[in-house]
Amino acid sequence: MNKQTANSAKKNKLIGLFSLVFVAVWADSLIGTTDSTNWCIENTLTIISLLFLIFTFKKYRFSNFSYLLICIFLCLHVYGSKYTYADNTFGFWLQDLFHSPRNQYDRLVHFSFGFLLYYPMQECFSKWLKYPPRIVLLLPIMVTLSISCLYEIIEWLVADVFFVEQGASYLGIQGDVWDAQKDMALAFLGAVIAFLFFYGYQKNRHTNTKI
């Protein structure tokens, strides 16, 4: 077995492991859900994301690190759908830990969207679309903010137009009139922090290469 074949086999094993972990968390969220209708609504975008990853796998593959980040984010998201975000048990633990007036699990997931998916988006723009390095660094931040805005619009449509009875549990605003704005701000903050991290890493790497 040559080195390239060995690396490919190792990569496939890791992707298989990530897939197994996600499926286990996803199955647990379905089996233990307290609101099956809300679970279905919450996981619509999950299914769309999985279909995208599956159908593009042969032609465009992310790095192992990107798949790890995607796996962590999807696990956080589907775990939130198990109890609804407002009644998430881990969120209640965070609420007690930080003496917060509300369950903060939804805030964690929105922040994770920007922070964890920054690099996979950067990789997509760099390796697949061949954008210039400067654009590759900044574009994921703008995309994060745009998708966050679109998601809040979808939430409004789902809660106020299509599934009125499930609206309160799906939105999970918990009495906060600025919930949508805070969610977008946290996703933006997560992406900016990830940008600063990778920008610093690349700059340091470039400096060491010169030395």
PDB file of C-alpha atoms in Angstrom:
ATOM      1  CA  MET A   1       0.000   0.000   0.000  1.00  0.00           C
ATOM      2  CA  ASN A   2       1.549   3.329  -1.042  1.00  0.00           C
ATOM      3  CA  LYS A   3       1.439   6.479   1.059  1.00  0.00           C
ATOM      4  CA  GLN A   4      -1.397   8.100  -0.940  1.00  0.00           C
ATOM      5  CA  THR A   5      -3.601   5.002  -0.609  1.00  0.00           C
ATOM      6  CA  ALA A   6      -2.860   4.777   3.114  1.00  0.00           C
ATOM      7  CA  ASN A   7      -3.796   8.442   3.638  1.00  0.00           C
ATOM      8  CA  SER A   8      -7.011   7.962   1.667  1.00  0.00           C
ATOM      9  CA  ALA A   9      -7.951   4.909   3.761  1.00  0.00           C
ATOM     10  CA  LYS A  10      -7.218   6.802   6.968  1.00  0.00           C
ATOM     11  CA  LYS A  11      -9.322   9.747   5.801  1.00  0.00           C
ATOM     12  CA  ASN A  12     -12.243   7.484   4.927  1.00  0.00           C
ATOM     13  CA  LYS A  13     -12.046   5.822   8.353  1.00  0.00           C
ATOM     14  CA  LEU A  14     -12.185   9.198  10.080  1.00  0.00           C
ATOM     15  CA  ILE A  15     -15.139  10.307   7.962  1.00  0.00           C
ATOM     16  CA  GLY A  16     -16.849   7.017   8.819  1.00  0.00           C
ATOM     17  CA  LEU A  17     -16.215   7.675  12.519  1.00  0.00           C
ATOM     18  CA  PHE A  18     -17.628  11.197  12.292  1.00  0.00           C
ATOM     19  CA  SER A  19     -20.683   9.824  10.473  1.00  0.00           C
ATOM     20  CA  LEU A  20     -21.207   7.138  13.123  1.00  0.00           C
ATOM     21  CA  VAL A  21     -21.012   9.664  15.961  1.00  0.00           C
ATOM     22  CA  PHE A  22     -23.484  11.964  14.246  1.00  0.00           C
ATOM     23  CA  VAL A  23     -25.953   9.176  13.458  1.00  0.00           C
ATOM     24  CA  ALA A  24     -25.826   8.061  17.110  1.00  0.00           C
ATOM     25  CA  VAL A  25     -26.539  11.601  18.377  1.00  0.00           C
ATOM     26  CA  TRP A  26     -29.229  12.086  15.731  1.00  0.00           C
ATOM     27  CA  ALA A  27     -30.959   8.790  16.587  1.00  0.00           C
ATOM     28  CA  ASP A  28     -30.856   9.635  20.283  1.00  0.00           C
ATOM     29  CA  SER A  29     -32.432  13.022  19.588  1.00  0.00           C
ATOM     30  CA  LEU A  30     -35.293  11.361  17.694  1.00  0.00           C
ATOM     31  CA  ILE A  31     -35.873   8.567  20.210  1.00  0.00           C
ATOM     32  CA  GLY A  32     -35.815  10.898  23.195  1.00  0.00           C
ATOM     33  CA  THR A  33     -37.557  13.922  21.674  1.00  0.00           C
ATOM     34  CA  THR A  34     -40.271  15.621  23.699  1.00  0.00           C
ATOM     35  CA  ASP A  35     -41.878  17.189  20.618  1.00  0.00           C
ATOM     36  CA  SER A  36     -41.814  15.103  17.421  1.00  0.00           C
ATOM     37  CA  THR A  37     -43.347  17.822  15.230  1.00  0.00           C
ATOM     38  CA  ASN A  38     -40.770  20.362  16.361  1.00  0.00           C
ATOM     39  CA  TRP A  39     -38.042  17.743  15.817  1.00  0.00           C
ATOM     40  CA  CYS A  40     -39.116  17.326  12.196  1.00  0.00           C
ATOM     41  CA  ILE A  41     -39.172  21.079  11.606  1.00  0.00           C
ATOM     42  CA  GLU A  42     -35.772  21.615  13.241  1.00  0.00           C
ATOM     43  CA  ASN A  43     -34.172  18.804  11.241  1.00  0.00           C
ATOM     44  CA  THR A  44     -35.342  19.929   7.810  1.00  0.00           C
ATOM     45  CA  LEU A  45     -32.168  21.967   7.313  1.00  0.00           C
ATOM     46  CA  THR A  46     -30.132  19.110   8.790  1.00  0.00           C
ATOM     47  CA  ILE A  47     -31.390  16.779   6.076  1.00  0.00           C
ATOM     48  CA  ILE A  48     -30.681  19.377   3.379  1.00  0.00           C
ATOM     49  CA  SER A  49     -27.126  19.794   4.713  1.00  0.00           C
ATOM     50  CA  LEU A  50     -26.550  16.034   4.773  1.00  0.00           C
ATOM     51  CA  LEU A  51     -27.832  15.648   1.211  1.00  0.00           C
ATOM     52  CA  PHE A  52     -25.424  18.368   0.074  1.00  0.00           C
ATOM     53  CA  LEU A  53     -22.483  16.622   1.780  1.00  0.00           C
ATOM     54  CA  ILE A  54     -23.447  13.228   0.360  1.00  0.00           C
ATOM     55  CA  PHE A  55     -24.030  14.318  -3.247  1.00  0.00           C
ATOM     56  CA  THR A  56     -20.854  16.407  -3.414  1.00  0.00           C
ATOM     57  CA  PHE A  57     -18.650  13.854  -1.634  1.00  0.00           C
ATOM     58  CA  LYS A  58     -17.160  12.201  -4.710  1.00  0.00           C
ATOM     59  CA  LYS A  59     -16.404  15.406  -6.576  1.00  0.00           C
ATOM     60  CA  TYR A  60     -15.590  17.795  -3.723  1.00  0.00           C
ATOM     61  CA  ARG A  61     -14.221  16.580  -0.418  1.00  0.00           C
ATOM     62  CA  PHE A  62     -13.525  18.661   2.625  1.00  0.00           C
ATOM     63  CA  SER A  63     -10.487  18.034   4.799  1.00  0.00           C
ATOM     64  CA  ASN A  64     -10.778  15.806   7.871  1.00  0.00           C
ATOM     65  CA  PHE A  65     -10.654  18.901  10.047  1.00  0.00           C
ATOM     66  CA  SER A  66     -13.586  20.455   8.196  1.00  0.00           C
ATOM     67  CA  TYR A  67     -15.625  17.257   8.493  1.00  0.00           C
ATOM     68  CA  LEU A  68     -14.874  17.218  12.223  1.00  0.00           C
ATOM     69  CA  LEU A  69     -16.100  20.796  12.618  1.00  0.00           C
ATOM     70  CA  ILE A  70     -19.225  20.069  10.558  1.00  0.00           C
ATOM     71  CA  CYS A  71     -19.908  16.962  12.643  1.00  0.00           C
ATOM     72  CA  ILE A  72     -19.627  18.887  15.920  1.00  0.00           C
ATOM     73  CA  PHE A  73     -21.975  21.611  14.686  1.00  0.00           C
ATOM     74  CA  LEU A  74     -24.580  19.158  13.384  1.00  0.00           C
ATOM     75  CA  CYS A  75     -24.437  17.227  16.671  1.00  0.00           C
ATOM     76  CA  LEU A  76     -25.024  20.431  18.622  1.00  0.00           C
ATOM     77  CA  HIS A  77     -27.927  21.313  16.342  1.00  0.00           C
ATOM     78  CA  VAL A  78     -29.726  17.952  16.481  1.00  0.00           C
ATOM     79  CA  TYR A  79     -29.188  17.711  20.240  1.00  0.00           C
ATOM     80  CA  GLY A  80     -31.022  21.018  20.476  1.00  0.00           C
ATOM     81  CA  SER A  81     -33.947  19.570  18.548  1.00  0.00           C
ATOM     82  CA  LYS A  82     -34.319  16.748  21.086  1.00  0.00           C
ATOM     83  CA  TYR A  83     -35.877  18.926  23.790  1.00  0.00           C
ATOM     84  CA  THR A  84     -36.543  22.135  21.821  1.00  0.00           C
ATOM     85  CA  TYR A  85     -33.942  24.818  22.317  1.00  0.00           C
ATOM     86  CA  ALA A  86     -35.822  26.600  25.089  1.00  0.00           C
ATOM     87  CA  ASP A  87     -36.052  23.404  27.169  1.00  0.00           C
ATOM     88  CA  ASN A  88     -32.644  21.919  26.426  1.00  0.00           C
ATOM     89  CA  THR A  89     -31.187  20.170  29.487  1.00  0.00           C
ATOM     90  CA  PHE A  90     -27.587  21.216  28.793  1.00  0.00           C
ATOM     91  CA  GLY A  91     -28.874  24.750  28.339  1.00  0.00           C
ATOM     92  CA  PHE A  92     -30.486  24.606  31.781  1.00  0.00           C
ATOM     93  CA  TRP A  93     -27.123  23.505  33.207  1.00  0.00           C
ATOM     94  CA  LEU A  94     -25.471  26.499  31.538  1.00  0.00           C
ATOM     95  CA  GLN A  95     -28.276  28.697  32.839  1.00  0.00           C
ATOM     96  CA  ASP A  96     -27.589  27.601  36.426  1.00  0.00           C
ATOM     97  CA  LEU A  97     -23.827  27.801  35.962  1.00  0.00           C
ATOM     98  CA  PHE A  98     -23.851  31.397  34.705  1.00  0.00           C
ATOM     99  CA  HIS A  99     -26.975  32.478  36.625  1.00  0.00           C
ATOM    100  CA  SER A 100     -28.644  33.418  33.343  1.00  0.00           C
ATOM    101  CA  PRO A 101     -32.316  34.474  33.190  1.00  0.00           C
ATOM    102  CA  ARG A 102     -32.911  32.166  30.163  1.00  0.00           C
ATOM    103  CA  ASN A 103     -31.831  28.902  28.579  1.00  0.00           C
ATOM    104  CA  GLN A 104     -28.779  29.821  26.505  1.00  0.00           C
ATOM    105  CA  TYR A 105     -28.443  26.677  24.382  1.00  0.00           C
ATOM    106  CA  ASP A 106     -29.764  28.384  21.248  1.00  0.00           C
ATOM    107  CA  ARG A 107     -27.172  31.125  21.693  1.00  0.00           C
ATOM    108  CA  LEU A 108     -24.442  28.467  21.887  1.00  0.00           C
ATOM    109  CA  VAL A 109     -25.566  26.872  18.623  1.00  0.00           C
ATOM    110  CA  HIS A 110     -25.765  30.202  16.780  1.00  0.00           C
ATOM    111  CA  PHE A 111     -22.266  31.111  17.959  1.00  0.00           C
ATOM    112  CA  SER A 112     -21.045  27.644  16.934  1.00  0.00           C
ATOM    113  CA  PHE A 113     -22.504  28.133  13.460  1.00  0.00           C
ATOM    114  CA  GLY A 114     -20.171  31.047  12.818  1.00  0.00           C
ATOM    115  CA  PHE A 115     -17.198  29.641  14.727  1.00  0.00           C
ATOM    116  CA  LEU A 116     -17.259  26.010  13.583  1.00  0.00           C
ATOM    117  CA  LEU A 117     -18.327  26.472   9.966  1.00  0.00           C
ATOM    118  CA  TYR A 118     -15.969  29.342   9.156  1.00  0.00           C
ATOM    119  CA  TYR A 119     -13.143  27.021   8.134  1.00  0.00           C
ATOM    120  CA  PRO A 120     -15.255  24.627   5.999  1.00  0.00           C
ATOM    121  CA  MET A 121     -16.618  27.658   4.133  1.00  0.00           C
ATOM    122  CA  GLN A 122     -13.120  29.044   3.734  1.00  0.00           C
ATOM    123  CA  GLU A 123     -11.976  25.704   2.358  1.00  0.00           C
ATOM    124  CA  CYS A 124     -14.910  25.635  -0.059  1.00  0.00           C
ATOM    125  CA  PHE A 125     -14.117  29.080  -1.445  1.00  0.00           C
ATOM    126  CA  SER A 126     -10.389  28.378  -1.623  1.00  0.00           C
ATOM    127  CA  LYS A 127     -10.172  24.821  -2.974  1.00  0.00           C
ATOM    128  CA  TRP A 128     -13.399  24.518  -4.931  1.00  0.00           C
ATOM    129  CA  LEU A 129     -14.121  27.997  -6.216  1.00  0.00           C
ATOM    130  CA  LYS A 130     -10.485  29.177  -6.341  1.00  0.00           C
ATOM    131  CA  TYR A 131     -11.159  32.633  -4.902  1.00  0.00           C
ATOM    132  CA  PRO A 132      -8.216  34.924  -4.048  1.00  0.00           C
ATOM    133  CA  PRO A 133      -6.772  34.486  -0.506  1.00  0.00           C
ATOM    134  CA  ARG A 134      -8.008  37.842   0.827  1.00  0.00           C
ATOM    135  CA  ILE A 135     -11.565  37.170  -0.315  1.00  0.00           C
ATOM    136  CA  VAL A 136     -11.380  33.617   1.078  1.00  0.00           C
ATOM    137  CA  LEU A 137     -10.577  34.975   4.536  1.00  0.00           C
ATOM    138  CA  LEU A 138     -13.415  37.510   4.651  1.00  0.00           C
ATOM    139  CA  LEU A 139     -16.175  35.929   2.576  1.00  0.00           C
ATOM    140  CA  PRO A 140     -17.159  33.286   5.200  1.00  0.00           C
ATOM    141  CA  ILE A 141     -17.974  36.113   7.632  1.00  0.00           C
ATOM    142  CA  MET A 142     -20.346  37.755   5.151  1.00  0.00           C
ATOM    143  CA  VAL A 143     -21.886  34.399   4.214  1.00  0.00           C
ATOM    144  CA  THR A 144     -22.407  33.586   7.904  1.00  0.00           C
ATOM    145  CA  LEU A 145     -24.220  36.854   8.468  1.00  0.00           C
ATOM    146  CA  SER A 146     -26.322  36.376   5.315  1.00  0.00           C
ATOM    147  CA  ILE A 147     -27.312  32.814   6.190  1.00  0.00           C
ATOM    148  CA  SER A 148     -28.111  33.851   9.768  1.00  0.00           C
ATOM    149  CA  CYS A 149     -30.432  36.555   8.452  1.00  0.00           C
ATOM    150  CA  LEU A 150     -32.072  34.094   6.033  1.00  0.00           C
ATOM    151  CA  TYR A 151     -32.505  31.559   8.836  1.00  0.00           C
ATOM    152  CA  GLU A 152     -34.303  34.115  11.010  1.00  0.00           C
ATOM    153  CA  ILE A 153     -36.642  34.893   8.101  1.00  0.00           C
ATOM    154  CA  ILE A 154     -37.314  31.166   7.655  1.00  0.00           C
ATOM    155  CA  GLU A 155     -38.017  30.870  11.385  1.00  0.00           C
ATOM    156  CA  TRP A 156     -40.545  33.680  11.131  1.00  0.00           C
ATOM    157  CA  LEU A 157     -42.273  32.076   8.140  1.00  0.00           C
ATOM    158  CA  VAL A 158     -42.388  28.660   9.806  1.00  0.00           C
ATOM    159  CA  ALA A 159     -43.671  30.012  13.108  1.00  0.00           C
ATOM    160  CA  ASP A 160     -46.104  32.630  11.836  1.00  0.00           C
ATOM    161  CA  VAL A 161     -47.349  31.184   8.543  1.00  0.00           C
ATOM    162  CA  PHE A 162     -46.856  27.434   8.151  1.00  0.00           C
ATOM    163  CA  PHE A 163     -46.769  25.929  11.656  1.00  0.00           C
ATOM    164  CA  VAL A 164     -48.520  28.447  13.893  1.00  0.00           C
ATOM    165  CA  GLU A 165     -49.155  25.953  16.702  1.00  0.00           C
ATOM    166  CA  GLN A 166     -45.457  25.083  16.875  1.00  0.00           C
ATOM    167  CA  GLY A 167     -44.335  28.679  16.558  1.00  0.00           C
ATOM    168  CA  ALA A 168     -43.440  29.399  20.171  1.00  0.00           C
ATOM    169  CA  SER A 169     -41.418  26.212  20.723  1.00  0.00           C
ATOM    170  CA  TYR A 170     -39.675  26.516  17.345  1.00  0.00           C
ATOM    171  CA  LEU A 171     -38.653  30.130  17.785  1.00  0.00           C
ATOM    172  CA  GLY A 172     -37.639  29.675  21.414  1.00  0.00           C
ATOM    173  CA  ILE A 173     -37.332  33.421  21.959  1.00  0.00           C
ATOM    174  CA  GLN A 174     -38.166  32.993  25.663  1.00  0.00           C
ATOM    175  CA  GLY A 175     -39.635  36.471  25.920  1.00  0.00           C
ATOM    176  CA  ASP A 176     -36.647  38.231  24.328  1.00  0.00           C
ATOM    177  CA  VAL A 177     -37.862  40.642  21.653  1.00  0.00           C
ATOM    178  CA  TRP A 178     -34.292  41.012  20.347  1.00  0.00           C
ATOM    179  CA  ASP A 179     -33.736  37.255  20.049  1.00  0.00           C
ATOM    180  CA  ALA A 180     -33.239  37.262  16.256  1.00  0.00           C
ATOM    181  CA  GLN A 181     -30.738  40.125  16.367  1.00  0.00           C
ATOM    182  CA  LYS A 182     -28.757  38.493  19.186  1.00  0.00           C
ATOM    183  CA  ASP A 183     -28.668  35.171  17.350  1.00  0.00           C
ATOM    184  CA  MET A 184     -27.273  36.849  14.227  1.00  0.00           C
ATOM    185  CA  ALA A 185     -24.785  38.832  16.307  1.00  0.00           C
ATOM    186  CA  LEU A 186     -23.463  35.683  17.976  1.00  0.00           C
ATOM    187  CA  ALA A 187     -23.067  33.861  14.660  1.00  0.00           C
ATOM    188  CA  PHE A 188     -21.215  36.921  13.343  1.00  0.00           C
ATOM    189  CA  LEU A 189     -19.030  37.024  16.461  1.00  0.00           C
ATOM    190  CA  GLY A 190     -18.197  33.334  16.111  1.00  0.00           C
ATOM    191  CA  ALA A 191     -17.131  33.831  12.496  1.00  0.00           C
ATOM    192  CA  VAL A 192     -15.018  36.895  13.386  1.00  0.00           C
ATOM    193  CA  ILE A 193     -13.224  35.005  16.174  1.00  0.00           C
ATOM    194  CA  ALA A 194     -12.552  32.107  13.795  1.00  0.00           C
ATOM    195  CA  PHE A 195     -11.295  34.598  11.190  1.00  0.00           C
ATOM    196  CA  LEU A 196      -8.875  36.143  13.698  1.00  0.00           C
ATOM    197  CA  PHE A 197      -7.631  32.713  14.699  1.00  0.00           C
ATOM    198  CA  PHE A 198      -6.977  31.491  11.152  1.00  0.00           C
ATOM    199  CA  TYR A 199      -5.614  34.851  10.010  1.00  0.00           C
ATOM    200  CA  GLY A 200      -3.138  34.805  12.881  1.00  0.00           C
ATOM    201  CA  TYR A 201      -2.256  31.178  12.138  1.00  0.00           C
ATOM    202  CA  GLN A 202      -1.630  31.833   8.446  1.00  0.00           C
ATOM    203  CA  LYS A 203       0.375  34.996   9.152  1.00  0.00           C
ATOM    204  CA  ASN A 204       2.537  33.180  11.691  1.00  0.00           C
ATOM    205  CA  ARG A 205       3.010  30.284   9.296  1.00  0.00           C
ATOM    206  CA  HIS A 206       4.016  32.660   6.498  1.00  0.00           C
ATOM    207  CA  THR A 207       6.523  34.387   8.787  1.00  0.00           C
ATOM    208  CA  ASN A 208       8.091  31.090   9.867  1.00  0.00           C
ATOM    209  CA  THR A 209       8.366  29.978   6.242  1.00  0.00           C
ATOM    210  CA  LYS A 210      10.370  33.103   5.414  1.00  0.00           C
ATOM    211  CA  ILE A 211      12.717  32.418   8.313  1.00  0.00           C
TER     212      ILE A 211
END
